[in-house]
Coordinates of C-alpha atoms in Angstrom, one line a residue:
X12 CA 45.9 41.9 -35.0
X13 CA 46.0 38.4 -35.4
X14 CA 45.8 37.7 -31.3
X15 CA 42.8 40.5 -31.5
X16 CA 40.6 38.2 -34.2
X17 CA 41.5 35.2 -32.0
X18 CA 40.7 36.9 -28.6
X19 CA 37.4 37.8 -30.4
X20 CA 36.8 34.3 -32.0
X21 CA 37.5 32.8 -28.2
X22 CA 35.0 34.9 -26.8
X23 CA 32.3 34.6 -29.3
X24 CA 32.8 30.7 -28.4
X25 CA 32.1 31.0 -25.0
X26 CA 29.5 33.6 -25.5
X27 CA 27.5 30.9 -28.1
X28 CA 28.1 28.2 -25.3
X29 CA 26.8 30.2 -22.5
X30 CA 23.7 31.2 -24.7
X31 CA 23.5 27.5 -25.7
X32 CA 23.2 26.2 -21.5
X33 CA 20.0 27.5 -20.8
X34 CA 18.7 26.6 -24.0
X35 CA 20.4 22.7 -23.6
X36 CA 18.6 22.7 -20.2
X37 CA 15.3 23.5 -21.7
X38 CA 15.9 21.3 -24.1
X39 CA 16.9 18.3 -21.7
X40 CA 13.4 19.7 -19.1
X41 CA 11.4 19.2 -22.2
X42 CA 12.8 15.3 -22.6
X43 CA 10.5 15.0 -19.1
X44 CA 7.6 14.3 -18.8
X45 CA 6.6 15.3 -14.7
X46 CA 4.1 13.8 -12.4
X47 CA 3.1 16.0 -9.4
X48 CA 2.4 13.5 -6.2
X49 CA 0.5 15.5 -3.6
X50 CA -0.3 13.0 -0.9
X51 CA 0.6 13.6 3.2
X52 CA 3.8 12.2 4.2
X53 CA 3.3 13.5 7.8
X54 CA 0.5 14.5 9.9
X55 CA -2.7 13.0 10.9
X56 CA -3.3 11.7 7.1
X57 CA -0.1 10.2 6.5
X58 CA -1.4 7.1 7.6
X59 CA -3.1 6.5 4.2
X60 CA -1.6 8.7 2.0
X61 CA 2.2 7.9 2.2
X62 CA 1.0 4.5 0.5
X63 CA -0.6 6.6 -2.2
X64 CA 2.7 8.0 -2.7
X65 CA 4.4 4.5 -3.4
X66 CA 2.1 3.7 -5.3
X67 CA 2.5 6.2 -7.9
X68 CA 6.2 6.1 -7.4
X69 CA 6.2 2.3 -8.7
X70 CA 3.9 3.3 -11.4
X71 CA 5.6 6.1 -12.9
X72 CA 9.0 3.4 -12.6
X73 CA 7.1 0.7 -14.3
X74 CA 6.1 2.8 -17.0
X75 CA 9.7 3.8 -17.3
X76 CA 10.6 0.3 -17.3
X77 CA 8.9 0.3 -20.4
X78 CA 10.5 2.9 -22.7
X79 CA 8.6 5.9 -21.0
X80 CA 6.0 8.1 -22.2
X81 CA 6.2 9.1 -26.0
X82 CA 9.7 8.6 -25.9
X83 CA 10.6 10.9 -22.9
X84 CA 11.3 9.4 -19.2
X85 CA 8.3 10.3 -16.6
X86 CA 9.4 11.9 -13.6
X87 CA 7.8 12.0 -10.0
X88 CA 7.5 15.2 -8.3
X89 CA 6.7 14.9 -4.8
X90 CA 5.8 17.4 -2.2
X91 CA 4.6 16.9 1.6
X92 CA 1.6 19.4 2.5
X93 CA 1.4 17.7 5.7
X94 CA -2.2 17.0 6.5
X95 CA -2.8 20.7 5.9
X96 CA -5.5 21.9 4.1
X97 CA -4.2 25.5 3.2
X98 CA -0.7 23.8 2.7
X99 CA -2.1 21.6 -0.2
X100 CA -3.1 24.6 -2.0
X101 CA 0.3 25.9 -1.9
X102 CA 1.7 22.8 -2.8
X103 CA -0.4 22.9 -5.8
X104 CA 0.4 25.9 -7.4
X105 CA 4.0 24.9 -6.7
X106 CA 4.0 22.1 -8.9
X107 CA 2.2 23.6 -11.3
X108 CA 3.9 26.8 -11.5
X109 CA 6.9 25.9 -10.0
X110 CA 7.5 22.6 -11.1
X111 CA 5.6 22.5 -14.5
X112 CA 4.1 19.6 -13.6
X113 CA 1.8 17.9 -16.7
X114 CA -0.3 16.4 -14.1
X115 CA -1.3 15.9 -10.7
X116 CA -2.4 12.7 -8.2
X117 CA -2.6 13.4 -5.0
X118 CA -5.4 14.4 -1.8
X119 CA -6.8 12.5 0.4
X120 CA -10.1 14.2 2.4
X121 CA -12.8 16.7 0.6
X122 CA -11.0 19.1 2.7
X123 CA -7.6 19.2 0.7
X124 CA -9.2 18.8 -2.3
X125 CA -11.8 21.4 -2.0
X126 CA -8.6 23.7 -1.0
X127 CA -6.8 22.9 -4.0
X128 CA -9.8 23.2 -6.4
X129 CA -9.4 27.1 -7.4
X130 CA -5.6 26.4 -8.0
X131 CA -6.4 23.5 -10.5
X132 CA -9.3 25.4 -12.4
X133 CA -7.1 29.2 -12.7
X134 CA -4.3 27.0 -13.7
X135 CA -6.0 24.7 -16.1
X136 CA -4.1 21.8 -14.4
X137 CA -5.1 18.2 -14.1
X138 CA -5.8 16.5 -10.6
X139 CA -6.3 12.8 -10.4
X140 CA -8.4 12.3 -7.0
X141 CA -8.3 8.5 -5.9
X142 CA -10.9 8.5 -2.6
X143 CA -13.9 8.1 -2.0
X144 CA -16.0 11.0 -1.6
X145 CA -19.3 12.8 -0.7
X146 CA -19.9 14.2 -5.0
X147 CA -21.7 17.0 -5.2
X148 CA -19.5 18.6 -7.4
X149 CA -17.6 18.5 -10.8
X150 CA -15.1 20.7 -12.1
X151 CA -13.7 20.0 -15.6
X152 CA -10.1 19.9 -13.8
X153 CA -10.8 16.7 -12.0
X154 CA -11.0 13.3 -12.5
X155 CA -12.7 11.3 -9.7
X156 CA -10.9 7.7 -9.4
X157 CA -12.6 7.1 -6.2
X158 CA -16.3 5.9 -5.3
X159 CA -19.5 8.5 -5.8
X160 CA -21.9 8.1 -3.0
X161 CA -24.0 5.9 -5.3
X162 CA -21.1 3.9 -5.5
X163 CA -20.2 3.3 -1.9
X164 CA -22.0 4.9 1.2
X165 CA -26.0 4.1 -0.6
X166 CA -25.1 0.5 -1.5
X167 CA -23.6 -0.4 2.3
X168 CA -26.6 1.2 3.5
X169 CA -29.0 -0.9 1.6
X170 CA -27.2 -3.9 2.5
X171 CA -27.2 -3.1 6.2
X172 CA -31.1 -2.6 5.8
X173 CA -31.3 -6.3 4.0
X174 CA -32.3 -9.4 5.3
X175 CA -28.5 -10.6 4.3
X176 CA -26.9 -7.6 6.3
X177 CA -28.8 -7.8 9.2
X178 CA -32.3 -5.7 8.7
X179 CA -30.6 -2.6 10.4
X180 CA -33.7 -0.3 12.0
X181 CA -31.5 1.9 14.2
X182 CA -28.4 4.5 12.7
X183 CA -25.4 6.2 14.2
X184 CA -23.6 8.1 11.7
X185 CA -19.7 8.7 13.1
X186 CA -17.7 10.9 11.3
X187 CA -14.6 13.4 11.2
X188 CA -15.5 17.3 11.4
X189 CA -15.4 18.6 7.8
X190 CA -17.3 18.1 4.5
X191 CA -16.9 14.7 3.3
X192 CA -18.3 13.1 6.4
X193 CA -21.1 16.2 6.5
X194 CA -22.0 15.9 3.2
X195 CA -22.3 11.9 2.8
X196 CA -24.7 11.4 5.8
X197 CA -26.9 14.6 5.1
X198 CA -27.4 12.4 1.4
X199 CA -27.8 9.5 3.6
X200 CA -30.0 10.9 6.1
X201 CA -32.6 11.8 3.4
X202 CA -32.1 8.0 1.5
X203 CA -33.0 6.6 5.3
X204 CA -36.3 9.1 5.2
X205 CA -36.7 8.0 2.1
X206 CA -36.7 4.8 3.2
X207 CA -39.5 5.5 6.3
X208 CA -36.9 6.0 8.8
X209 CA -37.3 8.6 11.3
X210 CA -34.9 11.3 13.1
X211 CA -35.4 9.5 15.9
X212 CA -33.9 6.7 14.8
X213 CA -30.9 8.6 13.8
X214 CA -27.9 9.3 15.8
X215 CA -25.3 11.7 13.8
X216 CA -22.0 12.9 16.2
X217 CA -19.2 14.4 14.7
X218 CA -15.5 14.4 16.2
X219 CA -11.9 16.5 15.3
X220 CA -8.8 15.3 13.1
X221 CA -6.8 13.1 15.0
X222 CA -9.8 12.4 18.0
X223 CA -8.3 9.7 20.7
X224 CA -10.9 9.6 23.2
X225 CA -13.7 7.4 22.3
X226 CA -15.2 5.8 25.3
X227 CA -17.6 8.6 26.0
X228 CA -19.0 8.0 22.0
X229 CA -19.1 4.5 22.3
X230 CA -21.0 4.1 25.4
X231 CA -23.5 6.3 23.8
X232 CA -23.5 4.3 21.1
X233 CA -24.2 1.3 23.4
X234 CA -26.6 3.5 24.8
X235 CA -28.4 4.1 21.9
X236 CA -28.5 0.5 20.2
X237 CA -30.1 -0.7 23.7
X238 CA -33.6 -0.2 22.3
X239 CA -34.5 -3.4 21.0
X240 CA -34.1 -2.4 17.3
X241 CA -31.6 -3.6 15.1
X242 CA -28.4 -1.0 15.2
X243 CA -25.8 -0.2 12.6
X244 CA -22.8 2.2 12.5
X245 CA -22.0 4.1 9.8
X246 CA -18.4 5.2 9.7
X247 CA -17.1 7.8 7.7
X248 CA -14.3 8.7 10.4
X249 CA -10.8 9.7 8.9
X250 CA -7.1 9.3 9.1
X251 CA -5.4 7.8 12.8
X252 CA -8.5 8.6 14.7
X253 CA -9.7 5.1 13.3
X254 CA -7.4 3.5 15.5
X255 CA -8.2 4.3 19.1
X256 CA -12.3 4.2 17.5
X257 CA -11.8 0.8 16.5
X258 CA -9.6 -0.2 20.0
X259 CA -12.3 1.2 22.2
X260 CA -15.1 -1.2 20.2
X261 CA -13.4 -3.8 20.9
X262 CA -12.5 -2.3 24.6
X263 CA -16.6 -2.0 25.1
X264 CA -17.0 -5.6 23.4
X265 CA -19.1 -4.1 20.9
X266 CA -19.3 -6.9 18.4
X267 CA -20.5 -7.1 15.0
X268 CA -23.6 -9.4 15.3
X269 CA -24.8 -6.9 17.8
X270 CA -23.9 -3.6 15.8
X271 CA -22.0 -3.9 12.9
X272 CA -20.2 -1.3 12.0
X273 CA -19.2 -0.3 8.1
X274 CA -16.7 2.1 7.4
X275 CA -16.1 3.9 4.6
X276 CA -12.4 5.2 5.2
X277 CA -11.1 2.3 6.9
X278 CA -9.1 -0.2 4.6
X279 CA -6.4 -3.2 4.7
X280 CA -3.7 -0.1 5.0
X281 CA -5.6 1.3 8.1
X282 CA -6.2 -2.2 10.0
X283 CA -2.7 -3.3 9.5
X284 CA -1.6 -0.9 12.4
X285 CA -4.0 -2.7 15.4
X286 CA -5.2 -5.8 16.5
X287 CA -8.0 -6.9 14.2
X288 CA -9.2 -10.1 15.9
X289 CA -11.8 -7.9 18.4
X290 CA -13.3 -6.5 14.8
X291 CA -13.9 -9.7 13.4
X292 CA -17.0 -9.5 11.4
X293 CA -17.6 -5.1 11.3
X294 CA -17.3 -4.1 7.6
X295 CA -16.2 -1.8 4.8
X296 CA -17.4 -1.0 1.7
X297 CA -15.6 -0.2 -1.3
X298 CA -14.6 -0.8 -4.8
X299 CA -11.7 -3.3 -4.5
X300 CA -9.7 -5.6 -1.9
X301 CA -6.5 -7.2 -1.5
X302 CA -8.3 -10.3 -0.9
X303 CA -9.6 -10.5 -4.6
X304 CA -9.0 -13.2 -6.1
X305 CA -8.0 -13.2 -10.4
X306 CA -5.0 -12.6 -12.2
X307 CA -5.0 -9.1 -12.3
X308 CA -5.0 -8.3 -8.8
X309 CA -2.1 -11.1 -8.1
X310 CA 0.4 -9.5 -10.5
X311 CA -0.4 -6.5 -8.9
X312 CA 0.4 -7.1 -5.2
X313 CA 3.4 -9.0 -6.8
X314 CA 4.8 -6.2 -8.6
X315 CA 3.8 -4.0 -5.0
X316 CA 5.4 -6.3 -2.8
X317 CA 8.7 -6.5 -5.1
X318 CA 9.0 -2.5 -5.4
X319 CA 8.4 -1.8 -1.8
X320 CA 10.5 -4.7 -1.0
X321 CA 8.0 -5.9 2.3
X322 CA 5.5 -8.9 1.8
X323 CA 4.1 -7.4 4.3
X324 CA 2.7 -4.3 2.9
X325 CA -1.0 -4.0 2.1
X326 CA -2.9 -3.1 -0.9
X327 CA -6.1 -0.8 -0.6
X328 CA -8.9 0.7 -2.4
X329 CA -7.1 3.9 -3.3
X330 CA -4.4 2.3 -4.6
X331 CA -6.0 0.8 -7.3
X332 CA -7.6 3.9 -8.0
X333 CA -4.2 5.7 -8.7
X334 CA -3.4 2.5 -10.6
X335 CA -6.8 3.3 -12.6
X336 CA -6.5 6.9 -13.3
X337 CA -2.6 6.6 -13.8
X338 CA -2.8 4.1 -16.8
X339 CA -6.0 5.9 -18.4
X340 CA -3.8 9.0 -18.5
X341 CA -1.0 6.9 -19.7
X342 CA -3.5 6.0 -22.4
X343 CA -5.3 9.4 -22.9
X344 CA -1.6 11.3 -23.3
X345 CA -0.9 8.4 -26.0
X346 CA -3.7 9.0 -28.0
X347 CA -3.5 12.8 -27.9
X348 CA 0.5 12.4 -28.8
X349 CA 0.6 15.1 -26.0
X350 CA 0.3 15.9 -22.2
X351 CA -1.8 19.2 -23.1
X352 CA -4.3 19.2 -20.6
X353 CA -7.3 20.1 -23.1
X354 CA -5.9 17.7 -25.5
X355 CA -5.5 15.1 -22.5
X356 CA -9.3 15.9 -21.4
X357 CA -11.0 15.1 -24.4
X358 CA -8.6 12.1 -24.4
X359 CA -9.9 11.2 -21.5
X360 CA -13.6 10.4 -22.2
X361 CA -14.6 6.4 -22.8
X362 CA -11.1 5.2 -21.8
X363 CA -11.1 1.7 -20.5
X364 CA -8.8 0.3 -17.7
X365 CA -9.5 -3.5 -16.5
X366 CA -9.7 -2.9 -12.8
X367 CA -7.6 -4.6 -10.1
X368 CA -11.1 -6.7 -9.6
X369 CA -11.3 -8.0 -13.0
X370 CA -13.2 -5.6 -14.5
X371 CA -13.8 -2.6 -17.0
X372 CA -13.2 0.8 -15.2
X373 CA -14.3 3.5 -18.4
X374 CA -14.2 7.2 -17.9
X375 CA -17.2 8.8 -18.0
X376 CA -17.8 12.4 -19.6
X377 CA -19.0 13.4 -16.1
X378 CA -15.1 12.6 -15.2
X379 CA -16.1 9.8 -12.8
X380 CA -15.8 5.9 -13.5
X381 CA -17.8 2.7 -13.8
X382 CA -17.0 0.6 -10.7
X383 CA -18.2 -2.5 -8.8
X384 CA -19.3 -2.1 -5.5
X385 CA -18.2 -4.6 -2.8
X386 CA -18.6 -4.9 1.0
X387 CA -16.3 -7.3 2.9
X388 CA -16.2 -8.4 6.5
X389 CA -13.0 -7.8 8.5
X390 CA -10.7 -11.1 9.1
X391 CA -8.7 -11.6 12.0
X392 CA -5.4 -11.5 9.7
X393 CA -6.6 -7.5 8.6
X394 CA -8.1 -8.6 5.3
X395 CA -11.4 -8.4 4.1
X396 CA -13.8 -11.2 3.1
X397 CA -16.3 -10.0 0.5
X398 CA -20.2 -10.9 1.3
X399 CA -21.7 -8.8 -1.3
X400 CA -21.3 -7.0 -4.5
X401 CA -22.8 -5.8 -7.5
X402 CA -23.8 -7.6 -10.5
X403 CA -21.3 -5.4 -12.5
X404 CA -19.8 -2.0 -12.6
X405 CA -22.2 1.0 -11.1
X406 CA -21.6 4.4 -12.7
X407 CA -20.5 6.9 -10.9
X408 CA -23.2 10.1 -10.2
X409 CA -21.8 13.7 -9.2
X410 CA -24.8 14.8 -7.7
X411 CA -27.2 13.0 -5.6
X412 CA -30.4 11.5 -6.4
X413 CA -31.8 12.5 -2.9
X414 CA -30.9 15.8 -2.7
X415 CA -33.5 18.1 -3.8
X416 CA -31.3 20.6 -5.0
X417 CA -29.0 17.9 -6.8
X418 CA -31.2 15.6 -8.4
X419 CA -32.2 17.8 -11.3
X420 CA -28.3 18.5 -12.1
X421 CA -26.3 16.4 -14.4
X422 CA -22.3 16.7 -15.4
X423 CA -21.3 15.9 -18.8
X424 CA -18.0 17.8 -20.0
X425 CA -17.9 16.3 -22.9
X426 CA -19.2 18.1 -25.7
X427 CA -22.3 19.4 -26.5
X428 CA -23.0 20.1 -22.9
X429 CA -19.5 20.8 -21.4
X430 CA -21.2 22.1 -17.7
X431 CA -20.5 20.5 -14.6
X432 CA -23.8 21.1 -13.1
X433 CA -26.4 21.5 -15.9
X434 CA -30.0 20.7 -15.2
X435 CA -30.5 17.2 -16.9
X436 CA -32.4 17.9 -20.3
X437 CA -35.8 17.3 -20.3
X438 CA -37.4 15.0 -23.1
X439 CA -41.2 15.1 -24.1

């Protein structure tokens, strides 16, 4: 009898501590706190986005480094969808589902984040998107790091059509084949008609993922700039394709006092792979460069440079938007005392990050951010000289101002309004 109760005791033991394992491992998931990273490690994107992926990698350990996120250790959970756009949506719903992600940085072109979209908003998950892009959109799901139109492809073109930048008459709009590059020039094809120019003067040509053969477009750029009007390329070409585009400008001697060229998707990251001396003087525009000069941007490519452990390595545009969006979220989950995605939203609203440029990125409630616009010139060593800027940060606009359609829509998520693409209200 007595070996009976024993046997019995024994077995309720083991019982309890098999009931307890799952319950300890939920326990021990729950001490996490997990960061999806969905950025291309291989394809034609990886290029730019396996920095991307770094750079939230050294993030998440410098928070860490710290003590963590209310108390629990943040861990990065990274996936590959491999420049491919259906992929990223699977992807996605893995690390949501899956995973159990709390939130998400990742994408690269419209096209990946247009595929993951539905997944975020049927989920209720949080994506972090650090590029530039064409707007038109909002979706209460994302958070736009990276430039509006307004605060990238309209300034460049203004500057182009200056005195300073070279009284452009003449465009030729380059881009990759899909909806970023589409989108951006047909907003910038009505600014130029807004701004008198004609059809005529417009030359638009679109090319695949991953195009290699350039000399064909370039002589009809040529072509097309030997009018006797001032000239200027817009680029808003994507991924590896900006290397043979940018060796066959130099192949053609196309230089930039004779038709500059401004890109929109070409940074430090991008020229660090080809021989920048033939570019000398073509230009980019965006929000930040490595080439910046204050305090905040030194520590910065310090900390980089000692995670990565290469001097080498470049800094970039996206880069400090991931660095932007991460620590507002870092900031939003703080003051929420939770990663609940509607607690982390409403968290989100007014936060204030000092940019890698010195100044003060804020969250707006139309889930884009206040930031400077700058335009550099290539330098033979791959960096970027700044010629212009703005006189501050430029809020960011969802929908276009030259856009028929657009102009009358506002996003504002925060409440009263809480629409994404609500006509603006009118006021007698």
């Amino acid at each position: 009898m007595f070996k009976i109760k024993n046997s019995l005791r024994r077995a309720a033991a083991v019982g309890a501590i098999l009931l307890a394992a799952p319950l300890a491992a939920g326990a021990q998931a729950a001490d996490t706190i997990k960061v999806g990273v969905l950025h291309s490690l291989s394809g034609t994107m990886a290029i730019s986005e396996t920095t991307l992926k770094d750079t939230m990698l050294m993030l998440i350990d410098d928070l860490n480094k710290k003590g963590g996120l209310l108390g629990k250790k943040v861990e990065a959970v990274v996936v590959d969808p491999a420049s491919n756009w259906p992929l990223f949506a699977e992807k996605a719903r893995e690390l949501i589902v899956k995973q159990k992600v709390d939130v998400v940085f990742g994408c690269w072109t419209s096209v990946s984040r247009k595929s993951v979209l539905p997944v975020f908003e049927e989920l209720n998950g949080l994506l972090f998107y650090p590029v530039q892009y064409e707007g038109e959109e909002s979706s209460r799901n994302v958070f736009y790091t990276g430039a509006a139109p307004n605060q990238q492809a309209i300034p460049a073109v203004e500057y182009l059509m200056s005195e300073e930048g070279g009284a452009a008459k003449r465009w030729v709009l380059l881009g990759t084949d899909y909806v970023y590059p589409r989108t951006t020039n047909k907003i910038l094809r009505a600014f130029l008609h807004s701004k008198g120019v004609k059809d005529s003067d417009i030359m638009e040509n679109y090319t695949p993922f991953g195009h290699s053969d350039w000399q064909t477009i370039v002589s009809d750029v040529k072509k097309f700039a030997s009018g006797g009007m001032k000239t200027a390329v817009v680029s808003t070409i994507n991924g590896d394709a900006n290397v043979p585009f940018y060796k066959e400008l130099g192949n053609q001697g196309i230089k930039a006092e004779d038709i500059p060229v401004v890109a929109f998707s070409v940074g430090e990251e991008e020229l660090s792979g080809i021989d920048a001396r033939p570019l000398v003087g073509h230009l980019a525009a965006w929000n930040y460069f490595m080439s910046v000069d204050v305090p905040e941007n030194k520590d910065f490519i310090a900390r980089w440079h000692s995670f990565i452990k290469n001097k080498k390595r470049t800094t970039n545009d996206p880069m400090e938007a991931h660095y932007i969006g991460f620590n507002m979220w870092v900031q939003a989950v703080k003051q929420a005392g939770s990663t609940d995605v509607d607690a982390v939203r409403q968290a989100m609203y007014g936060q204030r990050v000092t940019s890698l440029t010195g100044s003060a990125a804020e969250m707006l409630p139309n889930h884009h951010l206040t930031k400077p616009v700058l335009i550099g010139e290539i330098q033979a060593n791959g960096q970027f000289d700044t010629v212009w800027k703005t006189s501050g940060p430029v809020p960011g606009d969802a929908w276009s101002d030259f856009i028929p359609e657009s102009a009358k829509l506002t996003a504002d998520w925060k409440y009263p309004w809480v629409c994404g693409n609500c006509e603006k209200p009118k006021f007698n």
